[in-house]
XYZ file of C-alpha atoms in Angstrom:
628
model
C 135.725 104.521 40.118
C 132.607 106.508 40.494
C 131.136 108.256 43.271
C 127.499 109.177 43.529
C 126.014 111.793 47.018
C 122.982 111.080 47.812
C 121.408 113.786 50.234
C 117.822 112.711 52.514
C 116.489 113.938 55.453
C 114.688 111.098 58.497
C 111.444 112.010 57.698
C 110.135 112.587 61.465
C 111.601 115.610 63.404
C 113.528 115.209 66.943
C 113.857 117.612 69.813
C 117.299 117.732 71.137
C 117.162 114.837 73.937
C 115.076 112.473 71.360
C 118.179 113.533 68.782
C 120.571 112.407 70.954
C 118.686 109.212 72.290
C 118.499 108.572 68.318
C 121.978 109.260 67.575
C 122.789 106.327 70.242
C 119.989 104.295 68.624
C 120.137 104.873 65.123
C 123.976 106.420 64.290
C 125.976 103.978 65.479
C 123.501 100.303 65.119
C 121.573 100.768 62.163
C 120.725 102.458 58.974
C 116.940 102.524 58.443
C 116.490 103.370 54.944
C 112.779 103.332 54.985
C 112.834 106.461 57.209
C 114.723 108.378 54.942
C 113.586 110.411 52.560
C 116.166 111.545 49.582
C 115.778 114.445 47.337
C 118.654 115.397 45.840
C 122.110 114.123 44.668
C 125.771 114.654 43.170
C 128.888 113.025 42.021
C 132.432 113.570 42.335
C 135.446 112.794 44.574
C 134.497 116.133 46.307
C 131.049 117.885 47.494
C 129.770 120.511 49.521
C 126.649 121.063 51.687
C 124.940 124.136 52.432
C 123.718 123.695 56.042
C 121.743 127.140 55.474
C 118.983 124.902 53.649
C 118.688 122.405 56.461
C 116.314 122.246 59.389
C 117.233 122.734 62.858
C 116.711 119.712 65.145
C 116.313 117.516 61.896
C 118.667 114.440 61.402
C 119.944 114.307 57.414
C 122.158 111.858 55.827
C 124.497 111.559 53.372
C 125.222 108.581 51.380
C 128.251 107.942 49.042
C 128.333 104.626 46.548
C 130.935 103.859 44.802
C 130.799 101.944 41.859
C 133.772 100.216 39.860
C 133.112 97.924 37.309
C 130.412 95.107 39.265
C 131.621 96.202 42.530
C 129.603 98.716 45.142
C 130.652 100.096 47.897
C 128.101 102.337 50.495
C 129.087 104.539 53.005
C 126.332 106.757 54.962
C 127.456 110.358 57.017
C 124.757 111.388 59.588
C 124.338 115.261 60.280
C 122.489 116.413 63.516
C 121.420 119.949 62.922
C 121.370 121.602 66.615
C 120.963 125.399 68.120
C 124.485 126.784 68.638
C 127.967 126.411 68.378
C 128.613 122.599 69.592
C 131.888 121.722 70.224
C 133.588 119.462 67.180
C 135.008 115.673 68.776
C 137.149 113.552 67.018
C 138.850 109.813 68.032
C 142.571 109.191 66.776
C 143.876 106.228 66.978
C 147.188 106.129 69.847
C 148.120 102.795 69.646
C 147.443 99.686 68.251
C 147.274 101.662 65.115
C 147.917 98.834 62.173
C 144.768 98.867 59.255
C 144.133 95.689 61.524
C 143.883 95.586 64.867
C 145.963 92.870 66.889
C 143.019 91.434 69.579
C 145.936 90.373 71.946
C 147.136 94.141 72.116
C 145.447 96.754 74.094
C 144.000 99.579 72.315
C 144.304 103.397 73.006
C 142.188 105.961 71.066
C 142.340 109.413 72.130
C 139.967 111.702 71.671
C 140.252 115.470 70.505
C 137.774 118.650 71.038
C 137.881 121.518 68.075
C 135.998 125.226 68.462
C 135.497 127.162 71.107
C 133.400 125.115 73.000
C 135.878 122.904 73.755
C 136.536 124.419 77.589
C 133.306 124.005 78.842
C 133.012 119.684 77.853
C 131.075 118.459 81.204
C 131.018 114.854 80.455
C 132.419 112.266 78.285
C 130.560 108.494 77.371
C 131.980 105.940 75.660
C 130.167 103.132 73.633
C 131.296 100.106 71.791
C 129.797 97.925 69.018
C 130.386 94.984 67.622
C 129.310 94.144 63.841
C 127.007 90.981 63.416
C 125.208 89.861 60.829
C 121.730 89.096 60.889
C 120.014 86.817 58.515
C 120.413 88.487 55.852
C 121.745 91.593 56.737
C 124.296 93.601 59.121
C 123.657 95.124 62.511
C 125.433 97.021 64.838
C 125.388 95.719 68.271
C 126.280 97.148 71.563
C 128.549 95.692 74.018
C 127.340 96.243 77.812
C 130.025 95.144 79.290
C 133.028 97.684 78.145
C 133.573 98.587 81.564
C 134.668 95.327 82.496
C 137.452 95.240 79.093
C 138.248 99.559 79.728
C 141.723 100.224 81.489
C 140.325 103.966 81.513
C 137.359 105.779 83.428
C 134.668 105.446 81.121
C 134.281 108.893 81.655
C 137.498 110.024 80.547
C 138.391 111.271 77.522
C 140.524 108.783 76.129
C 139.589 104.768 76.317
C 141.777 102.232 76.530
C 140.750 98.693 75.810
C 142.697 95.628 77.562
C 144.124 93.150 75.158
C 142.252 90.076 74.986
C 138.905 91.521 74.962
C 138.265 91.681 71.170
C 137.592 88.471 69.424
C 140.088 87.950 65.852
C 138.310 89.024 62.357
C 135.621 91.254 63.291
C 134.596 94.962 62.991
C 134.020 96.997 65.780
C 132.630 100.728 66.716
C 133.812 103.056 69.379
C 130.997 105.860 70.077
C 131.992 108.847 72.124
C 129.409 111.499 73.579
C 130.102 114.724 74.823
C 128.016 117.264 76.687
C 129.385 120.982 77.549
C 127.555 123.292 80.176
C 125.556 124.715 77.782
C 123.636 121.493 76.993
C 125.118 121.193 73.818
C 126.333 117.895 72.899
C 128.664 116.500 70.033
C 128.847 112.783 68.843
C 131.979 111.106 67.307
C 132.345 107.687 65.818
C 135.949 105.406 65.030
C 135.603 102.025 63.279
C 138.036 99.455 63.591
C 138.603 95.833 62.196
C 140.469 93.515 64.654
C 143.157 91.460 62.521
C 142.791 87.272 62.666
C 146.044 85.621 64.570
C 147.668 82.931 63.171
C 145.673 79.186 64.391
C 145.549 75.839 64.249
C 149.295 74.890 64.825
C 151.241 74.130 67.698
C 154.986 74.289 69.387
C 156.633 71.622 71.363
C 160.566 71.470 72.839
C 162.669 68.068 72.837
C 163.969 66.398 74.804
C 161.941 67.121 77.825
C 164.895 67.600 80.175
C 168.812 67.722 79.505
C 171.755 69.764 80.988
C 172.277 73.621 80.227
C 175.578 74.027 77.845
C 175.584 70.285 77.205
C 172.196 68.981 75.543
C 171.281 70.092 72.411
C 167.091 71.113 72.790
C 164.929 71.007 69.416
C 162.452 73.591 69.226
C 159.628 73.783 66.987
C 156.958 75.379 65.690
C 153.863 73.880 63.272
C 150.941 73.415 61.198
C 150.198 77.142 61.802
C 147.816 78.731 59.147
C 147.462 82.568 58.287
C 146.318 85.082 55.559
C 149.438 87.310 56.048
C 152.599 85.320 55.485
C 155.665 84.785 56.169
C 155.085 83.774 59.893
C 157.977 84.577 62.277
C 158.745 82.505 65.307
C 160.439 83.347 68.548
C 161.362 81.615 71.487
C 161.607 83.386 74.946
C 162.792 82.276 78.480
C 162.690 84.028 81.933
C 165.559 83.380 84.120
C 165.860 82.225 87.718
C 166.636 85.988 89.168
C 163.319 87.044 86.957
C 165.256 88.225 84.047
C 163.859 88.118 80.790
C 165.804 86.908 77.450
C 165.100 85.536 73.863
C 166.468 82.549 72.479
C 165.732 83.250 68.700
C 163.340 85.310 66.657
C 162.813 84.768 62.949
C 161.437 82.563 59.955
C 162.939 79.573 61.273
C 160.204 77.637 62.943
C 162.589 75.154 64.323
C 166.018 75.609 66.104
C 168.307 73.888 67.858
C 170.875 74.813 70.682
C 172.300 74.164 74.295
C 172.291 77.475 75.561
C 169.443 77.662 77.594
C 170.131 78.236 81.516
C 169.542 75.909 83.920
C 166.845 76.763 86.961
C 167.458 76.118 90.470
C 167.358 72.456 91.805
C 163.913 74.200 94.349
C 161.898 74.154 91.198
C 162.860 70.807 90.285
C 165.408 72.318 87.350
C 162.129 73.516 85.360
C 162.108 76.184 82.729
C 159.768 77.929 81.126
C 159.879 78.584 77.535
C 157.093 81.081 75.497
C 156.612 79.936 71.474
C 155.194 82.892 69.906
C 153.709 83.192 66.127
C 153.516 85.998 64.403
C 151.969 87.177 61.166
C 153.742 89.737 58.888
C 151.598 92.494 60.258
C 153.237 92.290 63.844
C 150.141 90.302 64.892
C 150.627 87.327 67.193
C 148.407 84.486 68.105
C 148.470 83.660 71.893
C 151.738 82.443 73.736
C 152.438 78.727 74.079
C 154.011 77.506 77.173
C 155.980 74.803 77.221
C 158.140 73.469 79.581
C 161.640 71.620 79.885
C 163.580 70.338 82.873
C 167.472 71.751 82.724
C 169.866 71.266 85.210
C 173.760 72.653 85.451
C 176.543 71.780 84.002
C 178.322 69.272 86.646
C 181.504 70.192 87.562
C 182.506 73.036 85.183
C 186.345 72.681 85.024
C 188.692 75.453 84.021
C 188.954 73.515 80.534
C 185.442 73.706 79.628
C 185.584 77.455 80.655
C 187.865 77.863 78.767
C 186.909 76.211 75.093
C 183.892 77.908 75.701
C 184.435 81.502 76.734
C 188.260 82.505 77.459
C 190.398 80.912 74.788
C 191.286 83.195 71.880
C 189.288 81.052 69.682
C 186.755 80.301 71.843
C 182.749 80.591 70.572
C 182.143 83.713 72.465
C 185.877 85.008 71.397
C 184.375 84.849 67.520
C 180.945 86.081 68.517
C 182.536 88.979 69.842
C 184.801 89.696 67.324
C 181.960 89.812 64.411
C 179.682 91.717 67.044
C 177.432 89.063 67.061
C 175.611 89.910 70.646
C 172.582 87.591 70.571
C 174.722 85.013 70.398
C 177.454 85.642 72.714
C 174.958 86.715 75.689
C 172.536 83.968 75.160
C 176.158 81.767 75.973
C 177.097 83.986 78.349
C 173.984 83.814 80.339
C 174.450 79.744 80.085
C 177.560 79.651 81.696
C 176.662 82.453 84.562
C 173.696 80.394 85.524
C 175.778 77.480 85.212
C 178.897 78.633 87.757
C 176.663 80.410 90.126
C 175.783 76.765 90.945
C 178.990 75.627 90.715
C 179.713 74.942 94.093
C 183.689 73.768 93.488
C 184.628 77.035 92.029
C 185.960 79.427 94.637
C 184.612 82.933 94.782
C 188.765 84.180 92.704
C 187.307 81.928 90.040
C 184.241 83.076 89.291
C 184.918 86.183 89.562
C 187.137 86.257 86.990
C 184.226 84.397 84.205
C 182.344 87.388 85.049
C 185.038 89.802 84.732
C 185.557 89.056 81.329
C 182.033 88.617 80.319
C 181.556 91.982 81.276
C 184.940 93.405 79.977
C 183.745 91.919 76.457
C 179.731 92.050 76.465
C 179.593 95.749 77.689
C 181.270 97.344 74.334
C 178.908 95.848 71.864
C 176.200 98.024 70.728
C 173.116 97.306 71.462
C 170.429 98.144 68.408
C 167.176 96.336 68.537
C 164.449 95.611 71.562
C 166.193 91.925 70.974
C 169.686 93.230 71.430
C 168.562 95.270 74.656
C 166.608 92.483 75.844
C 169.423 89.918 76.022
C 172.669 92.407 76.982
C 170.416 93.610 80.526
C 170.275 90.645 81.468
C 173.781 89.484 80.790
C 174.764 92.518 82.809
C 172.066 92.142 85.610
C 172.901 88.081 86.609
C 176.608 89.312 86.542
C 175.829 91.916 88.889
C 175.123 89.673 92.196
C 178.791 88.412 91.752
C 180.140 92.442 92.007
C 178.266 92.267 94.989
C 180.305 90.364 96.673
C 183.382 92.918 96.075
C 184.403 95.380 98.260
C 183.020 98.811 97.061
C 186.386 99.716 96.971
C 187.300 97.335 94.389
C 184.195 99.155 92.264
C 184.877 102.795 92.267
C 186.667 104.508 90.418
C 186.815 108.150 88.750
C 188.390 109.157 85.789
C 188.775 112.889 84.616
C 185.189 113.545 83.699
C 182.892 110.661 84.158
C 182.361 108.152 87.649
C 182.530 104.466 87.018
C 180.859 101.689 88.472
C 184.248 98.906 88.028
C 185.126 95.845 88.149
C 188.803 95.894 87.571
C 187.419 96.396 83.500
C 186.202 99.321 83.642
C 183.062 98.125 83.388
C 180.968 101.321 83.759
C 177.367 102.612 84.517
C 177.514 104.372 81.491
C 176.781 101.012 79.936
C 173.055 101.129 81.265
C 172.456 104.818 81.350
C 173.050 104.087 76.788
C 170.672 101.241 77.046
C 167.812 103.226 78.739
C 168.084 105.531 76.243
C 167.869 103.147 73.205
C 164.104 101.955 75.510
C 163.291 105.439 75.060
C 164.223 105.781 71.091
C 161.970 102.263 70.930
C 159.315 103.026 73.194
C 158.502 106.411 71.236
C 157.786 104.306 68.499
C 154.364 102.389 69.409
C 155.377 99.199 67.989
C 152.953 96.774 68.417
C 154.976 93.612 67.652
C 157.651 95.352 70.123
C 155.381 96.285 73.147
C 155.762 92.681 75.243
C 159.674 92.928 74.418
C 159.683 96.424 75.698
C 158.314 95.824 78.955
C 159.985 92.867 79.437
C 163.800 95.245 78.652
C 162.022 97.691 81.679
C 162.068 95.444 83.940
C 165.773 94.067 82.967
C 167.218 97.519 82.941
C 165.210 98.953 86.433
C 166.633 95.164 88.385
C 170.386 96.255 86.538
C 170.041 99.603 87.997
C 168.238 98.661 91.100
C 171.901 96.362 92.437
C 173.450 99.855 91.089
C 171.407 101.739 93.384
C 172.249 99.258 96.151
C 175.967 99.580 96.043
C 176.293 103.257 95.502
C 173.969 103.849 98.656
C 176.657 101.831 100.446
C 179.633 104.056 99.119
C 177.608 107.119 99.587
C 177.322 105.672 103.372
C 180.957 105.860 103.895
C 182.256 108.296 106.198
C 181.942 112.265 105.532
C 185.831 112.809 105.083
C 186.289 109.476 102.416
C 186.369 109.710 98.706
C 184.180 107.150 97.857
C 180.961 109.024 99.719
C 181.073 111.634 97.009
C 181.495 109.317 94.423
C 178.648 107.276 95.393
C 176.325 110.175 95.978
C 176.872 110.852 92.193
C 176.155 107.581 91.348
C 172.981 107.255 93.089
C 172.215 110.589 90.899
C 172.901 108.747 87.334
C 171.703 105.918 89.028
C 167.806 107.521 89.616
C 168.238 109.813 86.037
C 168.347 106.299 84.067
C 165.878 104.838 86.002
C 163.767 107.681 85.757
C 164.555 107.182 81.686
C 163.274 103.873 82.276
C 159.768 105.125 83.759
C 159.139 107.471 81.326
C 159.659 104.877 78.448
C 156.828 103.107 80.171
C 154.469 106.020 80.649
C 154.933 106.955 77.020
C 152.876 104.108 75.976
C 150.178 105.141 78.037
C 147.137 107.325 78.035
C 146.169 109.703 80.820
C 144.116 108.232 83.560
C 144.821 104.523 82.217
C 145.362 101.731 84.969
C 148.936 102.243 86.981
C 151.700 100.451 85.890
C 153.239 98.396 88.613
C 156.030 96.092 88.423
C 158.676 94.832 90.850
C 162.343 94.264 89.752
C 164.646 92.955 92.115
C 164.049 94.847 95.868
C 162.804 98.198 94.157
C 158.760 98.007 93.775
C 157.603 100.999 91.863
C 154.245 101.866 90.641
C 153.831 104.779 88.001
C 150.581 106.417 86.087
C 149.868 109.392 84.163
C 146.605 111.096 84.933
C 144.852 114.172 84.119
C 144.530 117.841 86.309
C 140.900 116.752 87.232
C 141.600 113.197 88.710
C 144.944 114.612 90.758
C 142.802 115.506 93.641
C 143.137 113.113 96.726
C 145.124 110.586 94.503
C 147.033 107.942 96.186
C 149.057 105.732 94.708
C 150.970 102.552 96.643
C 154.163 101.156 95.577
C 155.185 98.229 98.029
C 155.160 99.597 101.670
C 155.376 102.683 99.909
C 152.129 105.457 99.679
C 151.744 108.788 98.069
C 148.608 111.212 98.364
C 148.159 114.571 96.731
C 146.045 117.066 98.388
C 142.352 117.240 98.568
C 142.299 120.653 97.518
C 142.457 121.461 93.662
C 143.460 124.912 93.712
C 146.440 124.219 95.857
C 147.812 121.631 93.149
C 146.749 123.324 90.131
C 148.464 126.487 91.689
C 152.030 124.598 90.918
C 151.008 123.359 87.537
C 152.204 124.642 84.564
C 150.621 124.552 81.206
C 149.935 120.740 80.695
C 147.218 118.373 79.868
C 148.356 115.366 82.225
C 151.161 114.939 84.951
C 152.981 111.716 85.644
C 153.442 110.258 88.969
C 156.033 107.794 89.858
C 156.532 105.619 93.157
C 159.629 103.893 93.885
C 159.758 101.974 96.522
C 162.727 99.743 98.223
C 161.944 96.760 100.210
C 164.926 98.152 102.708
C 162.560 100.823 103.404
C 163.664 103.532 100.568
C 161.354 105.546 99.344
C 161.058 108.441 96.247
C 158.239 109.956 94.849
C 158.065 112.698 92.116
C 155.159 114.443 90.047
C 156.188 116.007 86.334
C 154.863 119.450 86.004
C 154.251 120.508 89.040
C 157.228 123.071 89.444
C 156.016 124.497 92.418
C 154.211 120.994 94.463
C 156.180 121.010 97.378
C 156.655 124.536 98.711
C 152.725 124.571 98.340
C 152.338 121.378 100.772
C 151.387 122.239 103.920
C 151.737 120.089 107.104
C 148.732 119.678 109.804
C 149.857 120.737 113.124
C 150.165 117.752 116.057
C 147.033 118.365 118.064
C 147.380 119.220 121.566
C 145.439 118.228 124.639
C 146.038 120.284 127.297
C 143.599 118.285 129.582
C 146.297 114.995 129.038
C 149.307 117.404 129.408
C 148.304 118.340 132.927
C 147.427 115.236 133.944
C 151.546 114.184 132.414
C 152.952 116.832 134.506
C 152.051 115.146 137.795
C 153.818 112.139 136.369
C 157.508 113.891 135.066
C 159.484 111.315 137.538
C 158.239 108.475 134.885
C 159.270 110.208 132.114
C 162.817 111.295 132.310
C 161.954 115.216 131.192
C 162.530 116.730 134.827
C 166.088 117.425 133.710
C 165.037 119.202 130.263
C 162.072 121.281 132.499
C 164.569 122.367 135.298
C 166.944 124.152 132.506
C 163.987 125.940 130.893
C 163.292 126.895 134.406
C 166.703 128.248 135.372
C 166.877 130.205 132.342
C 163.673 132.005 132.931
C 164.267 132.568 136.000
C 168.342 133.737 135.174
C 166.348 136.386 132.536
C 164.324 137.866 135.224
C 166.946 138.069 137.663
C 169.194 140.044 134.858
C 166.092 142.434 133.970
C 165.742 143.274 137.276
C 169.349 144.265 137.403
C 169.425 146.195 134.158
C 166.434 148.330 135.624
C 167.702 148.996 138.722
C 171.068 149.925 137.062
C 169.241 152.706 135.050
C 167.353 154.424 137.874
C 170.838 154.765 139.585
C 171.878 156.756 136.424
C-alpha cells in the first residue's frame, strides 16, 4: 500500500467569522477541489507539517491517497490557521460503538476539550450530515431537524441521538463547534456508518390460541436476508404483573414449547410475543409483534403438579439438577401463572408450589442478561403469594445476615447478587444487550419494590418487638440494591440526556444524570413525587465535590413514599435553607377577636399565667434583696 500527502492552501483568504461560516460550509459538505491550490507533497505512513510556514486566517488542506494495486482510496484533513491558543475538541464514541452503527440503537458520542483553553468553552453546537450522492458525485448534506432525533441539549457537550432516527446503510457526520470567551473557536468532526438490519422476512406463532402448560405453540422465524450471518432469533413475552421474560434466544429460527403463561381472562387470554432478528454484529431489525390467545390450565390437580414440578423426576427436578435455569423458570413461571388462577386450590396449596419453586430456583446462578432476565421474574410473580403470609412467617435472622423467608430460607440476598450481576453487564455497553438490560431493571426494582413493602410493615411493628429492627435493616439492603439497580441504568447514560422514568409495581421512580451548569432550579417528578434544587448556583456548587456530572434519583411510592438523593453533593442538605412562613399581623389581629372559634383560648391563658407567675417571682426576688 502506498500513501502519497498532498499539501494546498484555498486560494482566497478568510477573516475569522467568514473561516468559521466556511468551516460549516465547506469542512463538513464538500470538498471543492477547484479552490485549492497544491504545491507541495510527500509519502509515507507518517508526515509532519510545519505550521510556522502557514498563513494566519488561511484554510490549508491535506490530502492522503492511497493506492494498492487498482484500488484508491482519498482522504482530505482541513487546517484552520487562527490567532491564539484555541482550545483542541475531540468526539469519542460512548455507545453504540460497533464499526457499524445499529439505526434501532441510540447513539452517545461524547465530546472532549484538550489545552488550556479548555475552562473558558462558552458554547457548544452540534451538526449532523447525512452522505448522498449526487449524480455523479458525493455530497454532504445537513440534517435540520436533529433537534427533533437529540435526547441531549443541543447545546451540551455530549449528543445523544434516539434510536430510530438513522435510516440502515448510510454514512453520517456529527459536527461539533465550540467557542471560548476569548472568541476563539475549535471545530471537530466524527463519521459514522449506520449498519443495514436484517429484511425481508417475517415471524408468525401457531396455533393462534391454546392452553398454557398443555398446547404445544410453533414459533417461527423466515425468509430473512442479511450480509452478516448467522442470524440469531429470540422470542420474548411480558407477563400479566408486567414482568418481562424470554422464551428462547439462538440460531434456531423455529421452536416449539408449552410453556408460555397464560394472561388474565380481562384481556380476553391474549399474549404478546416480540420475534426479534439479529445479525452477527448485535444488530437487530425491528421487533415483530405477534399475538396468541392462552388461557390456564383447567383444574390443575395435585397429580399434574406433581409430574411437572415436585416429583423427584419431575422436568423441573432434572432442570435443576443440571443447572439448567432457562428452562426450569420459563416452567416455573407457567405453572405460577397457571395456579394463581386456579381458583380450587386453597391458599396451604399454593403456597407450598411456590415454596419450592423458590427453595430450588433461588440457588442457581444466574450468568447472562438471559439468565437474570428470566430468574427476577420467577422470583417477583412468586412474591404476591409471600404476601399473603404473616410477616412473622418471613423473618428471620441468622448470626450475621437478615433474611427475607419463606420457611426455605429463601433470602434477599438472592436479589441484592442479581443487581450486582446488572451492574457487571450494564458496565459493558452492549448493544445487542441494552433492551434485555432494561427490561432485568425493571424485573429486579418490582422484586425489590414487594421487598420494600413488607419490610416497611415489620419495621412498623411496635418499638419493643424484634421484627421492627429487623425490618428497618431490610428496608436498608432493600434501598442499597435498588439504588444498584439505578445506577446500572444511569451508567448507560450521558450527562444532561432525557430522564429515565419507569414504573415497576407501586414504586414510580424517575432518575437523570446532568451536569454542574444545568443543576440550577432543576425539578424532576417521579409519580406524585417532585424534587427542586435551588435557584442559586453557588449554594449547590458549595457542596460539590470534584465531579463533572451528579446523578439524581426520584423514587416515588404510590402509598405516598417518597426518597430523593443527589451523588456528589456531600454537603446538599445542611446547605438547604427553608423560607420562613410569612406573617400578617393585620389578619392576626383581626383572629384574636375571634379565639372562642378557634379552640386556642386554653393554650393563650397558660402563656399568660406564666408571664404573669415570672413577674410576680421578680418582684419578690427584688424586694427580697433590698431587705438584705
Amino acid at each position: 500500500m502506498k500513501f502519497t500527502w498532498h499539501y494546498g492552501k484555498v486560494t482566497r483568504n478568510n477573516s475569522s467569522k467568514q473561516g468559521e461560516a466556511k468551516a460549516e460550509k465547506d469542512f463538513f459538505m464538500a470538498i471543492n477541489e477547484s479552490a485549492i491550490h497544491y504545491h507541495r507533497s510527500a509519502s509515507g505512513e507518517l508526515v509532519s507539517l510545519n505550521t510556522e510556514t502557514l498563513y494566519v486566517h488561511q484554510t490549508h488542506i491535506v490530502k492522503l491517497v492511497m493506492t494498492k494495486d487498482s484500488r484508491i482510496s482519498t482522504v482530505y484533513q482541513v487546517i484552520h490557521l487562527i490567532e491564539g491558543d484555541p482550545p483542541e475538541i475531540h468526539q469519542g464514541c460512548f455507545f453504540n460503538c460497533q464499526p457499524k452503527v445499529s439505526p434501532l440503537v441510540k447513539l452517545s458520542i461524547k465530546s472532549q476539550c484538550r489545552g488550556s483553553q479548555c475552562s473558558k468553552i462558552s458554547s457548544y453546537k452540534w451538526r449532523l450530515y447525512q452522505h448522498f450522492k449526487r449524480n455523479t458525485s458525493f455530497i454532504w448534506q445537513r440534517k435540520h431537524n436533529l433537534r427533533l432525533v437529540t435526547s441531549t441539549p443541543l447545546n451540551s457537550s455530549d449528543i445523544v441521538i434516539k434510536g430510530g432516527s438513522l435510516t440502515g446503510g448510510n454514512m453520517y457526520r456529527l459536527a461539533l463547534f465550540i467557542t471560548i470567551t476569548d472568541g476563539l473557536w475549535g471545530v471537530s468532526a466524527y463519521d459514522f456508518s449506520t449498519a443495514k438490519p436484517p429484511t425481508g422476512g417475517n415471524c408468525s406463532i401457531t396455533p393462534p390460541s391454546g392452553i398454557s402448560l398443555k398446547t404445544d405453540f410453533i414459533l417461527s422465524c423466515s425468509n430473512w436476508e442479511s450480509d452478516n450471518t448467522p442470524l440469531s432469533y429470540q422470542f420474548q413475552y411480558r407477563l400479566e404483573n408486567g414482568l418481562y421474560n424470554v422464551l428462547y434466544r439462538g440460531v434456531n429460527k423455529n421452536i416449539s414449547t408449552s410453556w408460555i403463561p397464560p394472561e388474565n381472562s380481562t384481556d380476553n387470554f391474549t399474549v404478546k410475543v416480540i420475534a426479534t432478528v439479529t445479525d452477527n454484529f448485535g444488530i437487530s431489525a425491528s421487533p415483530v409483534s405477534l399475538t396468541v390467545q392462552i388461557s390456564p390450565y383447567q383444574n390443575v390437580s395435585t397429580d399434574v403438579i406433581t409430574n411437572l414440578l415436585l416429583a423427584n423426576d419431575s422436568l423441573f427436578q432434572k432442570f435443576i439438577e443440571i443447572g439448567n435455569l432457562r428452562k426450569a423458570a420459563l416452567l416455573a413461571n407457567s405453572v405460577l401463572l397457571s395456579v394463581s388462577q386456579e381458583t380450587s386450590m386453597n391458599f396451604q396449596e399454593r403456597y407450598k408450589v411456590v415454596n419450592y419453586i423458590l427453595e430450588n430456583i433461588s440457588p442457581l446462578e444466574a450468568k447472562t442478561v438471559f439468565d437474570l432476565l428470566q430468574k427476577s421474574s420467577v422470583i417477583d410473580s412468586a412474591l404476591p403469594v409471600l404476601e399473603e403470609v404473616p410477616h412473622q412467617s418471613l423473618v428471620s435472622e441468622l448470626p450475621s445476615f437478615p433474611f427475607i423467608c419463606t420457611p426455605q430460607n429463601f433470602s434477599l440476598s438472592a436479589i441484592s447478587s442479581m443487581t450486582s450481576l446488572l451492574w457487571s453487564i450494564a458496565q459493558k455497553r452492549d448493544v445487542a444487550d441494552i433492551s434485555l438490560t432494561k427490561q432485568s431493571a425493571e424485573n429486579l426494582a418490582s422484586c425489590l419494590n414487594t421487598v420494600l413493602k413488607a419490610a416497611a410493615v415489620t419495621a412498623s411493628e411496635d418499638s419493643k418487638s424484634s421484627f421492627q429492627q429487623q425490618g428497618k435493616l431490610l428496608v436498608k439492603i432493600s434501598m442499597k440494591a435498588l439504588q444498584k439497580v439505578t445506577d446500572s441504568l444511569l451508567v448507560l447514560t450521558v450527562p444532561d440526556e432525557k430522564t429515565i422514568p419507569f414504573t415497576a409495581g407501586q414504586l414510580s421512580m424517575t432518575l437523570g444524570r446532568y451536569t454542574l451548569q444545568r443543576l440550577s432550579g432543576l425539578e424532576v417528578k417521579a409519580g406524585k413525587g417532585r424534587f427542586i434544587l435551588p435557584s442559586k448556583s453557588q449554594l449547590l456548587l458549595s457542596g460539590v465535590n470534584k465531579t463533572s456530572f451528579v446523578d439524581v434519583q426520584v423514587l416515588a411510592e404510590l402509598d405516598g413514599f417518597l426518597n430523593c438523593s443527589c451523588s456528589h453533593l456531600t454537603s446538599f442538605g445542611g446547605n438547604l435553607l427553608v423560607e420562613p412562613n410569612p406573617i400578617d399581623f393585620d389578619k392576626v389581629l383581626v383572629e384574636f377577636q375571634q379565639l372562642s372559634e378557634t379552640g386556642n383560648i386554653a393554650v393563650i391563658v397558660v402563656i399568660a399565667i406564666m408571664l404573669c407567675d415570672c413577674a410576680y417571682y421578680r418582684k419578690e426576688i427584688r424586694r427580697g434583696r433590698r431587705e438584705k
